[in-house]
Amino acid sequence: MKKSLSIALLLSLTAFTHLAQAQQTLRLGVDPTFPPFESKAADGSLQGFDIDLGNAICAQAKVKCQWVEMGFDSSIPALQAKKFDAILSAMAMTDKRRQQVAFTDMLYTTPSALLAPAASKLTTDVATLRGKTIGVAQGTIQETWAKTKWAPEGVNVVSYPNQMEVYPDLIAGRLDGTLSDAVSVEQGFLTKPEGKDYVIKGTVTDKKIFGDGVGIALRKGDEANLKMINAALAEIHKNGTFDQLTKKYFKFKVYP
């Protein structure tokens, strides 16, 4: 009888230990094609504001970050299939996405910008865009905006797997411009040699389409991780870590 109880107790403790270990790792999905938020360094390691922010949240929550690379367009289905626990990849909190996932408190907010050659006469006014070809990253709110607002007005909107695949066609002249996140455009392209002949022609805002800023997406009903991340996020705001990270990457405020 005592032996049976000991075995049962051992099995119970083992199960508890495995559960505790599982809870000590937070798997974060990321598409590393969106500098300065997320990209790959020369050695293949992940880098960027979102990466540093995610690691800071995990450190504050005393859990281990495990980064899982994925394509942005398939990120929500992958989250729902439990391939990772949350999406930390510059995902805007839109009403449409809120129907599918739960979001944390806001991380940051940035405008969307139209990038084109400096000599171009394009602006965000659709009258200048009719008959032109604009590249967007698939699955982004910029794609939604362009296809909703510009495509019906005669603008040719072309979707690419990610933003990094847009730039070569823009440089080659196969695109007249691209609509993307303003910070990503400025720091991920305009600061590089290939960006010297390009400028931001204007920005667009629309709360209905662009949502309420960027957040971390989780499966609906995952209250434990939602509370843990929000608590950690609040603390890194409080202790100054968030401000330190924004100063490292941005020249202006990205949080109200």
Short mmCIF file of C-alpha atoms in Angstrom, two decimals, residues 42-180:
data_model
loop_
_atom_site.label_atom_id
_atom_site.label_comp_id
_atom_site.label_asym_id
_atom_site.label_seq_id
_atom_site.Cartn_x
_atom_site.Cartn_y
_atom_site.Cartn_z
CA ALA A 42 24.49 38.61 -40.32
CA ASP A 43 25.02 35.60 -38.06
CA GLY A 44 21.38 34.55 -38.38
CA SER A 45 20.35 35.66 -34.89
CA LEU A 46 17.13 37.62 -34.38
CA GLN A 47 17.39 41.34 -33.72
CA GLY A 48 15.16 44.40 -33.47
CA PHE A 49 12.90 46.34 -31.14
CA ASP A 50 10.25 43.62 -30.86
CA ILE A 51 12.92 41.01 -30.12
CA ASP A 52 14.45 43.13 -27.35
CA LEU A 53 11.00 43.98 -26.02
CA GLY A 54 9.92 40.33 -25.99
CA ASN A 55 13.11 39.30 -24.20
CA ALA A 56 12.58 42.09 -21.64
CA ILE A 57 9.00 40.94 -21.02
CA CYS A 58 10.16 37.34 -20.52
CA ALA A 59 12.96 38.44 -18.18
CA GLN A 60 10.49 40.48 -16.12
CA ALA A 61 8.01 37.59 -16.01
CA LYS A 62 10.83 35.16 -15.18
CA VAL A 63 10.09 32.88 -18.11
CA LYS A 64 12.25 31.77 -21.02
CA CYS A 65 11.60 33.27 -24.46
CA GLN A 66 11.53 30.81 -27.34
CA TRP A 67 11.29 32.55 -30.72
CA VAL A 68 9.49 30.70 -33.52
CA GLU A 69 9.91 32.07 -37.05
CA MET A 70 6.84 32.13 -39.29
CA GLY A 71 5.32 33.99 -42.24
CA PHE A 72 3.22 36.94 -41.13
CA ASP A 73 0.27 36.06 -43.34
CA SER A 74 -0.05 32.63 -41.68
CA SER A 75 0.68 33.81 -38.14
CA ILE A 76 -2.87 33.74 -36.73
CA PRO A 77 -3.68 30.22 -38.07
CA ALA A 78 -0.31 29.05 -36.69
CA LEU A 79 -1.13 30.60 -33.30
CA GLN A 80 -4.51 28.88 -33.25
CA ALA A 81 -2.81 25.60 -34.18
CA LYS A 82 -0.67 26.06 -31.04
CA LYS A 83 2.64 26.26 -32.90
CA PHE A 84 3.52 29.04 -30.45
CA ASP A 85 1.85 30.89 -27.56
CA ALA A 86 1.76 34.45 -28.85
CA ILE A 87 2.58 36.64 -31.86
CA LEU A 88 5.08 39.44 -31.29
CA SER A 89 5.66 40.74 -34.81
CA ALA A 90 4.41 44.32 -35.20
CA MET A 91 0.79 43.17 -35.43
CA ALA A 92 -1.76 45.99 -35.43
CA MET A 93 -4.81 45.48 -33.23
CA THR A 94 -7.68 45.76 -35.68
CA ASP A 95 -11.35 44.90 -35.13
CA LYS A 96 -11.06 42.06 -37.64
CA ARG A 97 -8.13 40.50 -35.82
CA ARG A 98 -9.83 40.95 -32.44
CA GLN A 99 -12.52 38.57 -33.70
CA GLN A 100 -9.85 35.86 -33.97
CA VAL A 101 -7.35 36.57 -31.18
CA ALA A 102 -6.94 38.34 -27.85
CA PHE A 103 -4.51 41.24 -27.59
CA THR A 104 -2.35 42.52 -24.77
CA ASP A 105 -2.14 46.17 -23.82
CA MET A 106 -0.72 48.36 -26.58
CA LEU A 107 3.01 48.12 -27.26
CA TYR A 108 3.43 51.09 -29.62
CA THR A 109 1.80 52.93 -32.50
CA THR A 110 3.32 54.21 -35.76
CA PRO A 111 1.83 55.64 -38.98
CA SER A 112 1.88 54.00 -42.41
CA ALA A 113 3.86 55.68 -45.18
CA LEU A 114 3.98 55.78 -48.97
CA LEU A 115 7.56 55.32 -50.18
CA ALA A 116 8.52 56.27 -53.73
CA PRO A 117 11.45 57.65 -55.75
CA ALA A 118 12.29 61.23 -54.79
CA ALA A 119 11.72 62.36 -58.39
CA SER A 120 8.24 60.82 -58.45
CA LYS A 121 5.15 63.01 -58.28
CA LEU A 122 3.21 60.43 -56.26
CA THR A 123 1.44 61.44 -53.05
CA THR A 124 -1.14 59.69 -50.88
CA ASP A 125 -3.82 61.45 -52.98
CA VAL A 126 -5.38 58.67 -55.07
CA ALA A 127 -5.50 61.00 -58.10
CA THR A 128 -1.70 60.72 -58.34
CA LEU A 129 -1.78 56.94 -57.91
CA ARG A 130 -4.25 55.88 -60.61
CA GLY A 131 -2.59 53.56 -63.10
CA LYS A 132 0.46 53.15 -60.83
CA THR A 133 1.68 49.94 -59.20
CA ILE A 134 2.11 49.88 -55.43
CA GLY A 135 3.71 46.99 -53.55
CA VAL A 136 2.54 45.82 -50.12
CA ALA A 137 3.40 42.98 -47.75
CA GLN A 138 0.82 40.21 -47.68
CA GLY A 139 -1.40 40.01 -44.61
CA THR A 140 -0.54 43.51 -43.36
CA ILE A 141 -2.89 46.37 -42.58
CA GLN A 142 -1.15 48.32 -45.34
CA GLU A 143 -2.31 45.66 -47.80
CA THR A 144 -5.86 45.99 -46.42
CA TRP A 145 -5.71 49.79 -46.74
CA ALA A 146 -4.36 49.78 -50.29
CA LYS A 147 -6.84 47.17 -51.52
CA THR A 148 -9.76 48.90 -49.79
CA LYS A 149 -8.99 52.51 -50.58
CA TRP A 150 -6.75 52.55 -53.65
CA ALA A 151 -7.44 49.44 -55.74
CA PRO A 152 -11.11 50.38 -56.45
CA GLU A 153 -9.83 53.74 -57.72
CA GLY A 154 -7.61 52.23 -60.40
CA VAL A 155 -4.39 51.63 -58.45
CA ASN A 156 -2.62 48.32 -59.16
CA VAL A 157 -1.86 46.84 -55.73
CA VAL A 158 0.63 43.95 -55.74
CA SER A 159 1.13 41.76 -52.66
CA TYR A 160 4.47 40.20 -51.69
CA PRO A 161 5.25 37.49 -49.10
CA ASN A 162 6.98 40.12 -46.93
CA GLN A 163 8.23 43.71 -47.05
CA MET A 164 11.85 42.76 -47.74
CA GLU A 165 10.75 41.25 -51.07
CA VAL A 166 9.06 44.51 -52.08
CA TYR A 167 12.21 46.63 -52.15
CA PRO A 168 14.10 44.83 -54.97
CA ASP A 169 11.15 45.34 -57.33
CA LEU A 170 10.86 48.97 -56.26
CA ILE A 171 14.56 49.54 -56.98
CA ALA A 172 14.27 47.71 -60.32
CA GLY A 173 11.40 50.00 -61.36
CA ARG A 174 8.76 47.28 -61.43
CA LEU A 175 6.90 49.18 -58.70
CA ASP A 176 6.08 52.87 -58.49
CA GLY A 177 5.95 52.84 -54.70
CA THR A 178 5.21 50.84 -51.57
CA LEU A 179 2.95 51.36 -48.58
CA SER A 180 4.47 50.17 -45.30
#
